[in-house]
Amino acid sequence: MKLQRKNRLRASALGALVVSGALVLTACGSDDNTKNAGGTAKPSQAAAGDIKCDGAKGKLLASGSSAQKNAVDLWVKNYMAACSGVEVNYKSSSSGEGIVAFNQGTVGFAGSDSALKPEQIEESKKICTGGQGIDLPMVGGPIALGFNVAGVDKLNLDAATVANIFNDKIKKWDDEAIKKLNPGVTLPPTAIQHFHRSEDSGTTENLTKYLKAAAPDAWPHEAAKKWAAPGGLGASGSSGVATQVKQVDGAIGYFELSYASSQSIKTVDLNTGAAAPVPATGENASKAIAAAKISGTGSDLALKLDYTTKAEGAYPIVLVTYEVVCDKGNKAETLPTVKSFLNYTASDAGQKVLLENGYAPIPTEINAKVREVIASLS
C-alpha cells in the first residue's frame, strides 16, 4: 500500500454527545458519501496534526471483523498519510478469524463484533505475556436488514417475522404475517431468498442475540457466531451478503448500514413496539447503544446491549466492534504502532470518520475510558 500525501484539510471539532444526562452517540446519516466514483474511499477531513505517530514504525498486521472495514480503510489512509514509514495492514475477514489470528500471535490487534469469551481470554494469556486479551469498543452502528423485492420500496417487519423468515418458516413475500405489518403495500408472491454469513461472524452473533431476546418463541437457536438456522444461502463477509441481496430479486440479508448505503440497498424498518416502526440509521442505533453498560472488568470494556428496547426511535439490532489487544505483554516491536494507531481511532477526529462512513461513534463517556486503557497498554 503506497503512502498518501498528508491531508491539509482542517478537522472540525466533534461536538459533545449528550442524551438524558449521559454522553452518547450523535446521529450519522444513511447516505454514503465516503466513496469516489470508482468506489474507492475518499480521504477523510481529519488533519495530519490530529494523528500522533509517537515512535510508530514498520508494519502492523491486524485482522478480523468485516463490519468495521469501511471505517478502518479510512483510518488507515489517514494514519499512513501522517506517519511516514509505517504500514498498517488490516485483513477484513470475520470476527472469529480475527480472534484466532490474535490468539496465535500473528496480529497486533483483532477486530471483533462480540466480546471475548472466557475461554478465548484464557487462551490469549499464552500470547499476552503477563496479561490477557481485552475488548476496546471502537465502532458502533446498526445491523441493517437489506431487502430486494421488485416493486416494494418500504418494508416493515417485527422480530418474530424476521425470525420466521430467517428460520425458513415464511417463504413468500405476500405471506399474511408480512402483509399484516405492511397495510397498503402490494407485496408480490415472490419466493423469499434469505442470505446469511457463511463463516463465523460477530454480525451473525449480534443479529441472533436480537432474535433470541426479542422473539424467543420464533427463534429456537442459540445466539452464536455460526449460523444455525435451516435453509438460506451463505455468503462470505458483510460485503458478500450485501452483493447477493443487491443482485437477487426476493432477497433479504443482514449487514452493517454502510454496506446498504454504498450499494443503495433498501432496508427494513423494525416494529419494536414503539409508536412507529424504526428505520436503520446511525442516529437510531445511537439511541439503543446509549443504554449500554460496561460488563467487562478491569481494563476490559466489553458492553452489554439491550436488544429488546421499545424506546421511541431506538433501533435495537446494533453491534459494537471491539479492537482486541493485550493489556500487558504486547510485542515490543509493534506496541508503539498499536498504541499510536488506536489513539487516533479513539480520538475525536478518528470517531468523526465514523460519522462520515455510515457508522456511529462510541459514546463519549465510554470512549474516554477507552483512551485511558490505550495509554496504559504495555
Short mmCIF file of C-alpha atoms in Angstrom, two decimals:
data_model
loop_
_atom_site.label_atom_id
_atom_site.label_comp_id
_atom_site.label_asym_id
_atom_site.label_seq_id
_atom_site.Cartn_x
_atom_site.Cartn_y
_atom_site.Cartn_z
CA MET A 1 0.00 0.00 0.00
CA LYS A 2 1.51 3.27 -1.07
CA LEU A 3 1.85 6.19 1.30
CA GLN A 4 -0.54 9.07 0.68
CA ARG A 5 0.32 12.76 0.83
CA LYS A 6 -0.68 14.48 4.05
CA ASN A 7 -4.11 15.98 4.15
CA ARG A 8 -4.08 19.71 4.84
CA LEU A 9 -7.79 19.90 5.48
CA ARG A 10 -8.81 21.16 8.86
CA ALA A 11 -10.75 18.75 11.08
CA SER A 12 -13.93 20.11 12.55
CA ALA A 13 -14.47 19.51 16.24
CA LEU A 14 -16.70 16.66 17.29
CA GLY A 15 -19.44 18.05 19.48
CA ALA A 16 -20.40 16.74 22.86
CA LEU A 17 -22.79 13.84 22.65
CA VAL A 18 -25.35 14.10 25.41
CA VAL A 19 -28.68 12.32 25.83
CA SER A 20 -30.64 12.26 29.10
CA GLY A 21 -27.61 13.28 31.10
CA ALA A 22 -25.38 10.57 29.58
CA LEU A 23 -22.76 11.21 27.00
CA VAL A 24 -23.83 9.31 23.91
CA LEU A 25 -23.57 8.97 20.18
CA THR A 26 -24.59 11.56 17.63
CA ALA A 27 -26.52 10.75 14.51
CA CYS A 28 -24.96 9.71 11.28
CA GLY A 29 -26.96 9.77 8.09
CA SER A 30 -27.57 6.76 5.94
CA ASP A 31 -26.17 8.42 2.82
CA ASP A 32 -22.73 7.08 1.96
CA ASN A 33 -20.53 9.98 0.89
CA THR A 34 -17.27 8.17 1.50
CA LYS A 35 -16.78 6.74 -1.97
CA ASN A 36 -15.40 8.28 -5.14
CA ALA A 37 -17.00 7.44 -8.48
CA GLY A 38 -14.69 4.45 -8.87
CA GLY A 39 -15.71 3.02 -5.49
CA THR A 40 -12.52 3.94 -3.63
CA ALA A 41 -12.64 5.64 -0.26
CA LYS A 42 -12.36 9.40 -0.21
CA PRO A 43 -9.79 10.94 2.11
CA SER A 44 -11.25 11.96 5.45
CA GLN A 45 -11.35 15.51 6.73
CA ALA A 46 -9.02 14.54 9.60
CA ALA A 47 -5.92 16.73 9.68
CA ALA A 48 -2.50 15.14 9.96
CA GLY A 49 -1.96 17.19 13.13
CA ASP A 50 -4.62 15.10 14.89
CA ILE A 51 -2.50 11.97 14.45
CA LYS A 52 0.44 11.43 16.80
CA CYS A 53 2.90 8.87 15.43
CA ASP A 54 4.72 8.55 18.79
CA GLY A 55 7.52 6.25 17.67
CA ALA A 56 5.37 4.10 15.38
CA LYS A 57 7.37 2.27 12.73
CA GLY A 58 7.41 -0.70 10.41
CA LYS A 59 4.43 -2.90 9.58
CA LEU A 60 1.42 -3.56 11.82
CA LEU A 61 -0.77 -6.52 10.90
CA ALA A 62 -4.37 -6.73 12.09
CA SER A 63 -7.43 -8.70 11.02
CA GLY A 64 -11.00 -9.56 11.87
CA SER A 65 -14.45 -8.02 11.61
CA SER A 66 -15.63 -7.02 8.15
CA ALA A 67 -18.29 -4.87 9.85
CA GLN A 68 -15.73 -2.12 10.50
CA LYS A 69 -13.88 -2.48 7.18
CA ASN A 70 -15.10 0.78 5.64
CA ALA A 71 -14.13 2.73 8.73
CA VAL A 72 -10.75 1.02 9.05
CA ASP A 73 -9.98 1.74 5.39
CA LEU A 74 -10.31 5.47 6.05
CA TRP A 75 -8.46 5.29 9.36
CA VAL A 76 -5.54 3.52 7.67
CA LYS A 77 -5.41 6.02 4.81
CA ASN A 78 -5.34 8.97 7.18
CA TYR A 79 -2.87 7.38 9.57
CA MET A 80 -0.39 6.25 6.94
CA ALA A 81 -0.54 9.66 5.29
CA ALA A 82 0.54 11.22 8.58
CA CYS A 83 3.07 8.63 9.77
CA SER A 84 5.80 8.19 7.19
CA GLY A 85 7.40 4.75 7.12
CA VAL A 86 4.51 3.00 8.87
CA GLU A 87 2.29 0.41 7.20
CA VAL A 88 -0.96 -0.77 8.76
CA ASN A 89 -2.45 -3.80 7.06
CA TYR A 90 -5.96 -4.77 8.20
CA LYS A 91 -7.31 -8.01 6.70
CA SER A 92 -11.10 -7.87 6.65
CA SER A 93 -12.33 -11.42 7.22
CA SER A 94 -14.55 -12.19 10.21
CA SER A 95 -14.55 -11.69 13.96
CA GLY A 96 -13.89 -15.37 14.53
CA GLU A 97 -10.89 -15.43 12.21
CA GLY A 98 -9.55 -12.25 13.76
CA ILE A 99 -9.62 -13.66 17.29
CA VAL A 100 -7.96 -16.88 16.11
CA ALA A 101 -5.18 -14.83 14.50
CA PHE A 102 -4.81 -12.73 17.65
CA ASN A 103 -4.54 -15.78 19.89
CA GLN A 104 -1.98 -17.25 17.53
CA GLY A 105 0.12 -14.10 17.89
CA THR A 106 0.13 -13.25 14.18
CA VAL A 107 -1.57 -9.83 14.50
CA GLY A 108 -1.08 -6.78 16.70
CA PHE A 109 -4.81 -6.43 17.28
CA ALA A 110 -8.04 -8.00 16.06
CA GLY A 111 -11.45 -6.57 15.23
CA SER A 112 -14.43 -8.42 16.73
CA ASP A 113 -18.15 -7.65 16.75
CA SER A 114 -18.57 -9.55 20.00
CA ALA A 115 -16.58 -9.51 23.20
CA LEU A 116 -14.04 -12.20 24.02
CA LYS A 117 -15.45 -15.30 25.65
CA PRO A 118 -13.82 -16.63 28.87
CA GLU A 119 -12.07 -19.46 27.03
CA GLN A 120 -10.70 -17.00 24.45
CA ILE A 121 -9.38 -14.75 27.21
CA GLU A 122 -7.72 -17.76 28.82
CA GLU A 123 -6.13 -18.72 25.51
CA SER A 124 -4.90 -15.16 24.97
CA LYS A 125 -2.73 -15.39 28.10
CA LYS A 126 -0.31 -17.57 26.12
CA ILE A 127 0.32 -14.64 23.76
CA CYS A 128 -0.11 -11.71 26.16
CA THR A 129 2.81 -12.46 28.48
CA GLY A 130 1.79 -11.43 31.99
CA GLY A 131 -1.54 -10.14 30.74
CA GLN A 132 -4.56 -11.10 28.65
CA GLY A 133 -6.69 -10.03 25.71
CA ILE A 134 -9.15 -7.19 26.37
CA ASP A 135 -12.00 -5.59 24.43
CA LEU A 136 -11.87 -1.91 23.42
CA PRO A 137 -15.19 -0.70 21.90
CA MET A 138 -14.29 1.41 18.85
CA VAL A 139 -17.11 1.33 16.27
CA GLY A 140 -20.89 1.45 16.75
CA GLY A 141 -23.73 1.10 14.31
CA PRO A 142 -26.90 -0.67 13.20
CA ILE A 143 -27.13 -4.07 11.56
CA ALA A 144 -29.42 -3.35 8.65
CA LEU A 145 -31.83 -5.87 7.17
CA GLY A 146 -31.39 -5.20 3.47
CA PHE A 147 -34.07 -6.37 1.03
CA ASN A 148 -34.59 -6.50 -2.72
CA VAL A 149 -38.22 -7.07 -3.68
CA ALA A 150 -39.35 -5.72 -7.05
CA GLY A 151 -41.99 -3.03 -6.63
CA VAL A 152 -41.50 -2.70 -2.87
CA ASP A 153 -39.69 0.41 -1.65
CA LYS A 154 -40.62 0.36 2.03
CA LEU A 155 -40.96 -2.65 4.30
CA ASN A 156 -41.88 -3.02 7.97
CA LEU A 157 -41.10 -6.20 9.91
CA ASP A 158 -41.13 -7.20 13.58
CA ALA A 159 -38.78 -9.53 15.42
CA ALA A 160 -40.99 -12.62 15.13
CA THR A 161 -41.46 -12.16 11.40
CA VAL A 162 -37.73 -11.62 10.85
CA ALA A 163 -37.06 -14.77 12.87
CA ASN A 164 -39.56 -16.80 10.86
CA ILE A 165 -38.09 -15.56 7.58
CA PHE A 166 -34.53 -16.49 8.53
CA ASN A 167 -35.73 -19.71 10.17
CA ASP A 168 -37.26 -20.73 6.81
CA LYS A 169 -40.84 -20.65 8.11
CA ILE A 170 -42.09 -17.75 5.99
CA LYS A 171 -41.31 -18.47 2.35
CA LYS A 172 -43.22 -15.89 0.23
CA TRP A 173 -43.20 -12.11 0.35
CA ASP A 174 -47.02 -11.99 0.29
CA ASP A 175 -47.26 -14.09 3.45
CA GLU A 176 -50.10 -12.94 5.70
CA ALA A 177 -47.69 -12.10 8.54
CA ILE A 178 -45.79 -9.67 6.30
CA LYS A 179 -48.97 -8.23 4.78
CA LYS A 180 -50.37 -7.51 8.24
CA LEU A 181 -47.31 -5.37 9.05
CA ASN A 182 -47.48 -3.52 5.73
CA PRO A 183 -51.06 -2.34 5.11
CA GLY A 184 -51.48 -0.64 1.75
CA VAL A 185 -48.30 -2.18 0.30
CA THR A 186 -48.67 -4.51 -2.68
CA LEU A 187 -46.46 -7.49 -1.87
CA PRO A 188 -45.65 -9.95 -4.67
CA PRO A 189 -45.80 -13.76 -4.34
CA THR A 190 -42.03 -13.84 -4.95
CA ALA A 191 -40.14 -16.55 -3.09
CA ILE A 192 -38.01 -15.24 -0.22
CA GLN A 193 -34.31 -15.93 -0.57
CA HIS A 194 -32.55 -15.21 2.72
CA PHE A 195 -28.80 -14.82 2.90
CA HIS A 196 -26.52 -15.22 5.91
CA ARG A 197 -22.81 -15.17 6.67
CA SER A 198 -21.06 -18.40 5.68
CA GLU A 199 -18.24 -18.00 8.23
CA ASP A 200 -18.24 -17.37 11.97
CA SER A 201 -19.28 -13.75 12.39
CA GLY A 202 -19.88 -11.27 15.17
CA THR A 203 -22.54 -9.69 12.96
CA THR A 204 -24.38 -13.02 12.96
CA GLU A 205 -24.00 -13.27 16.73
CA ASN A 206 -25.46 -9.80 17.30
CA LEU A 207 -28.40 -10.46 14.96
CA THR A 208 -29.15 -13.78 16.66
CA LYS A 209 -28.85 -12.17 20.10
CA TYR A 210 -31.59 -9.78 18.97
CA LEU A 211 -33.77 -12.59 17.60
CA LYS A 212 -33.28 -14.74 20.71
CA ALA A 213 -34.10 -11.85 23.03
CA ALA A 214 -36.96 -10.23 21.08
CA ALA A 215 -38.60 -13.32 19.53
CA PRO A 216 -37.64 -16.37 21.63
CA ASP A 217 -40.65 -18.43 20.53
CA ALA A 218 -39.85 -17.92 16.84
CA TRP A 219 -36.06 -18.28 17.19
CA PRO A 220 -35.20 -21.56 18.95
CA HIS A 221 -31.47 -21.38 18.16
CA GLU A 222 -28.80 -20.11 20.50
CA ALA A 223 -27.14 -16.78 19.75
CA ALA A 224 -23.82 -17.62 18.15
CA LYS A 225 -21.26 -16.55 15.56
CA LYS A 226 -22.04 -19.63 13.46
CA TRP A 227 -25.32 -19.57 11.52
CA ALA A 228 -27.59 -22.33 12.85
CA ALA A 229 -30.96 -21.86 11.12
CA PRO A 230 -32.05 -24.10 8.24
CA GLY A 231 -32.29 -23.03 4.61
CA GLY A 232 -30.98 -19.87 3.10
CA LEU A 233 -27.68 -19.29 1.33
CA GLY A 234 -24.35 -18.33 2.83
CA ALA A 235 -22.02 -15.61 1.56
CA SER A 236 -18.59 -14.51 2.71
CA GLY A 237 -18.37 -11.32 4.73
CA SER A 238 -20.86 -8.48 5.00
CA SER A 239 -19.85 -7.38 1.52
CA GLY A 240 -20.71 -10.82 0.13
CA VAL A 241 -24.16 -10.86 1.73
CA ALA A 242 -24.86 -7.32 0.52
CA THR A 243 -23.80 -8.20 -3.02
CA GLN A 244 -26.17 -11.16 -3.11
CA VAL A 245 -29.09 -9.09 -1.83
CA LYS A 246 -28.35 -6.41 -4.41
CA GLN A 247 -28.40 -8.94 -7.25
CA VAL A 248 -31.25 -11.30 -6.33
CA ASP A 249 -34.94 -10.39 -6.57
CA GLY A 250 -36.76 -11.59 -3.47
CA ALA A 251 -33.62 -11.43 -1.33
CA ILE A 252 -33.12 -10.35 2.27
CA GLY A 253 -29.91 -10.36 4.30
CA TYR A 254 -28.16 -8.63 7.17
CA PHE A 255 -25.09 -6.40 7.17
CA GLU A 256 -23.83 -3.11 8.53
CA LEU A 257 -25.59 0.04 7.34
CA SER A 258 -22.55 1.26 5.40
CA TYR A 259 -22.87 -1.71 3.03
CA ALA A 260 -26.52 -0.88 2.36
CA SER A 261 -25.70 2.79 1.82
CA SER A 262 -22.79 2.16 -0.55
CA GLN A 263 -24.85 -0.19 -2.73
CA SER A 264 -28.19 1.67 -2.48
CA ILE A 265 -29.91 -1.33 -0.88
CA LYS A 266 -33.28 -0.68 0.75
CA THR A 267 -33.51 -1.54 4.45
CA VAL A 268 -36.28 -2.79 6.74
CA ASP A 269 -37.93 -0.58 9.36
CA LEU A 270 -38.42 -2.51 12.61
CA ASN A 271 -41.66 -2.68 14.53
CA THR A 272 -40.30 -2.72 18.08
CA GLY A 273 -43.47 -1.87 19.96
CA ALA A 274 -42.67 1.84 19.82
CA ALA A 275 -45.21 4.28 18.37
CA ALA A 276 -43.80 3.88 14.84
CA PRO A 277 -41.51 1.42 13.03
CA VAL A 278 -37.85 2.39 13.42
CA PRO A 279 -35.52 2.80 10.40
CA ALA A 280 -31.93 1.57 10.48
CA THR A 281 -29.92 4.78 10.91
CA GLY A 282 -26.88 5.73 12.90
CA GLU A 283 -28.96 8.13 14.95
CA ASN A 284 -31.48 5.43 15.84
CA ALA A 285 -28.73 2.93 16.63
CA SER A 286 -27.17 5.52 18.93
CA LYS A 287 -30.36 5.66 20.98
CA ALA A 288 -30.03 1.93 21.63
CA ILE A 289 -26.26 1.91 22.24
CA ALA A 290 -26.59 4.84 24.64
CA ALA A 291 -28.10 2.49 27.21
CA ALA A 292 -25.18 0.02 27.03
CA LYS A 293 -23.42 -0.85 30.28
CA ILE A 294 -19.78 -1.88 30.69
CA SER A 295 -19.83 -5.56 31.60
CA GLY A 296 -16.08 -6.21 31.43
CA THR A 297 -13.77 -5.98 34.43
CA GLY A 298 -10.51 -4.11 34.87
CA SER A 299 -9.20 -2.88 31.53
CA ASP A 300 -11.76 -4.92 29.60
CA LEU A 301 -14.51 -2.62 28.31
CA ALA A 302 -16.97 -5.17 26.92
CA LEU A 303 -20.51 -3.75 26.73
CA LYS A 304 -23.93 -5.24 27.49
CA LEU A 305 -26.55 -4.13 24.95
CA ASP A 306 -30.34 -4.13 25.31
CA TYR A 307 -31.83 -5.86 22.24
CA THR A 308 -35.42 -5.62 23.48
CA THR A 309 -35.70 -1.86 23.88
CA LYS A 310 -39.02 -0.27 22.96
CA ALA A 311 -37.74 3.28 23.38
CA GLU A 312 -39.04 5.68 20.77
CA GLY A 313 -36.73 5.83 17.77
CA ALA A 314 -34.27 3.24 19.16
CA TYR A 315 -33.11 0.71 16.56
CA PRO A 316 -32.30 -2.46 18.52
CA ILE A 317 -30.25 -4.56 16.07
CA VAL A 318 -26.93 -2.92 16.84
CA LEU A 319 -23.38 -4.02 17.18
CA VAL A 320 -20.25 -2.64 18.70
CA THR A 321 -16.97 -3.63 17.10
CA TYR A 322 -14.11 -4.09 19.55
CA GLU A 323 -10.39 -3.85 18.92
CA VAL A 324 -8.91 -6.79 20.82
CA VAL A 325 -5.44 -6.14 22.27
CA CYS A 326 -3.21 -7.38 25.09
CA ASP A 327 -3.43 -5.26 28.21
CA LYS A 328 0.12 -6.39 29.01
CA GLY A 329 2.65 -8.40 27.05
CA ASN A 330 2.26 -6.73 23.66
CA LYS A 331 5.16 -7.32 21.29
CA ALA A 332 7.79 -4.61 21.78
CA GLU A 333 8.27 -4.08 18.05
CA THR A 334 4.59 -3.34 17.37
CA LEU A 335 3.40 -1.82 20.68
CA PRO A 336 4.21 1.82 19.73
CA THR A 337 2.28 1.47 16.46
CA VAL A 338 -0.67 -0.29 18.11
CA LYS A 339 -0.97 2.49 20.70
CA SER A 340 -0.45 5.27 18.15
CA PHE A 341 -2.98 3.89 15.68
CA LEU A 342 -5.63 3.15 18.32
CA ASN A 343 -5.08 6.56 19.91
CA TYR A 344 -6.05 8.02 16.55
CA THR A 345 -9.11 5.78 16.04
CA ALA A 346 -10.38 6.68 19.52
CA SER A 347 -9.67 10.40 19.07
CA ASP A 348 -12.33 12.97 18.20
CA ALA A 349 -11.02 13.05 14.63
CA GLY A 350 -10.97 9.26 14.39
CA GLN A 351 -14.50 8.94 15.72
CA LYS A 352 -15.64 11.63 13.28
CA VAL A 353 -14.59 9.29 10.47
CA LEU A 354 -17.40 7.01 11.66
CA LEU A 355 -19.91 9.78 11.07
CA GLU A 356 -18.58 10.17 7.54
CA ASN A 357 -18.86 6.47 6.80
CA GLY A 358 -22.32 5.28 7.87
CA TYR A 359 -21.39 4.22 11.41
CA ALA A 360 -21.88 5.84 14.82
CA PRO A 361 -19.22 6.95 17.31
CA ILE A 362 -18.76 5.23 20.63
CA PRO A 363 -20.45 7.15 23.49
CA THR A 364 -18.08 9.81 24.75
CA GLU A 365 -18.21 8.60 28.35
CA ILE A 366 -17.14 5.10 27.30
CA ASN A 367 -14.65 6.40 24.76
CA ALA A 368 -12.87 8.38 27.48
CA LYS A 369 -12.21 5.08 29.27
CA VAL A 370 -11.01 3.53 26.00
CA ARG A 371 -8.40 6.28 25.68
CA GLU A 372 -7.22 5.68 29.26
CA VAL A 373 -6.77 1.96 28.61
CA ILE A 374 -4.90 2.55 25.35
CA ALA A 375 -2.46 4.80 27.20
CA SER A 376 -1.85 2.03 29.73
CA LEU A 377 -1.08 -0.76 27.24
CA SER A 378 2.33 -2.29 27.77
#
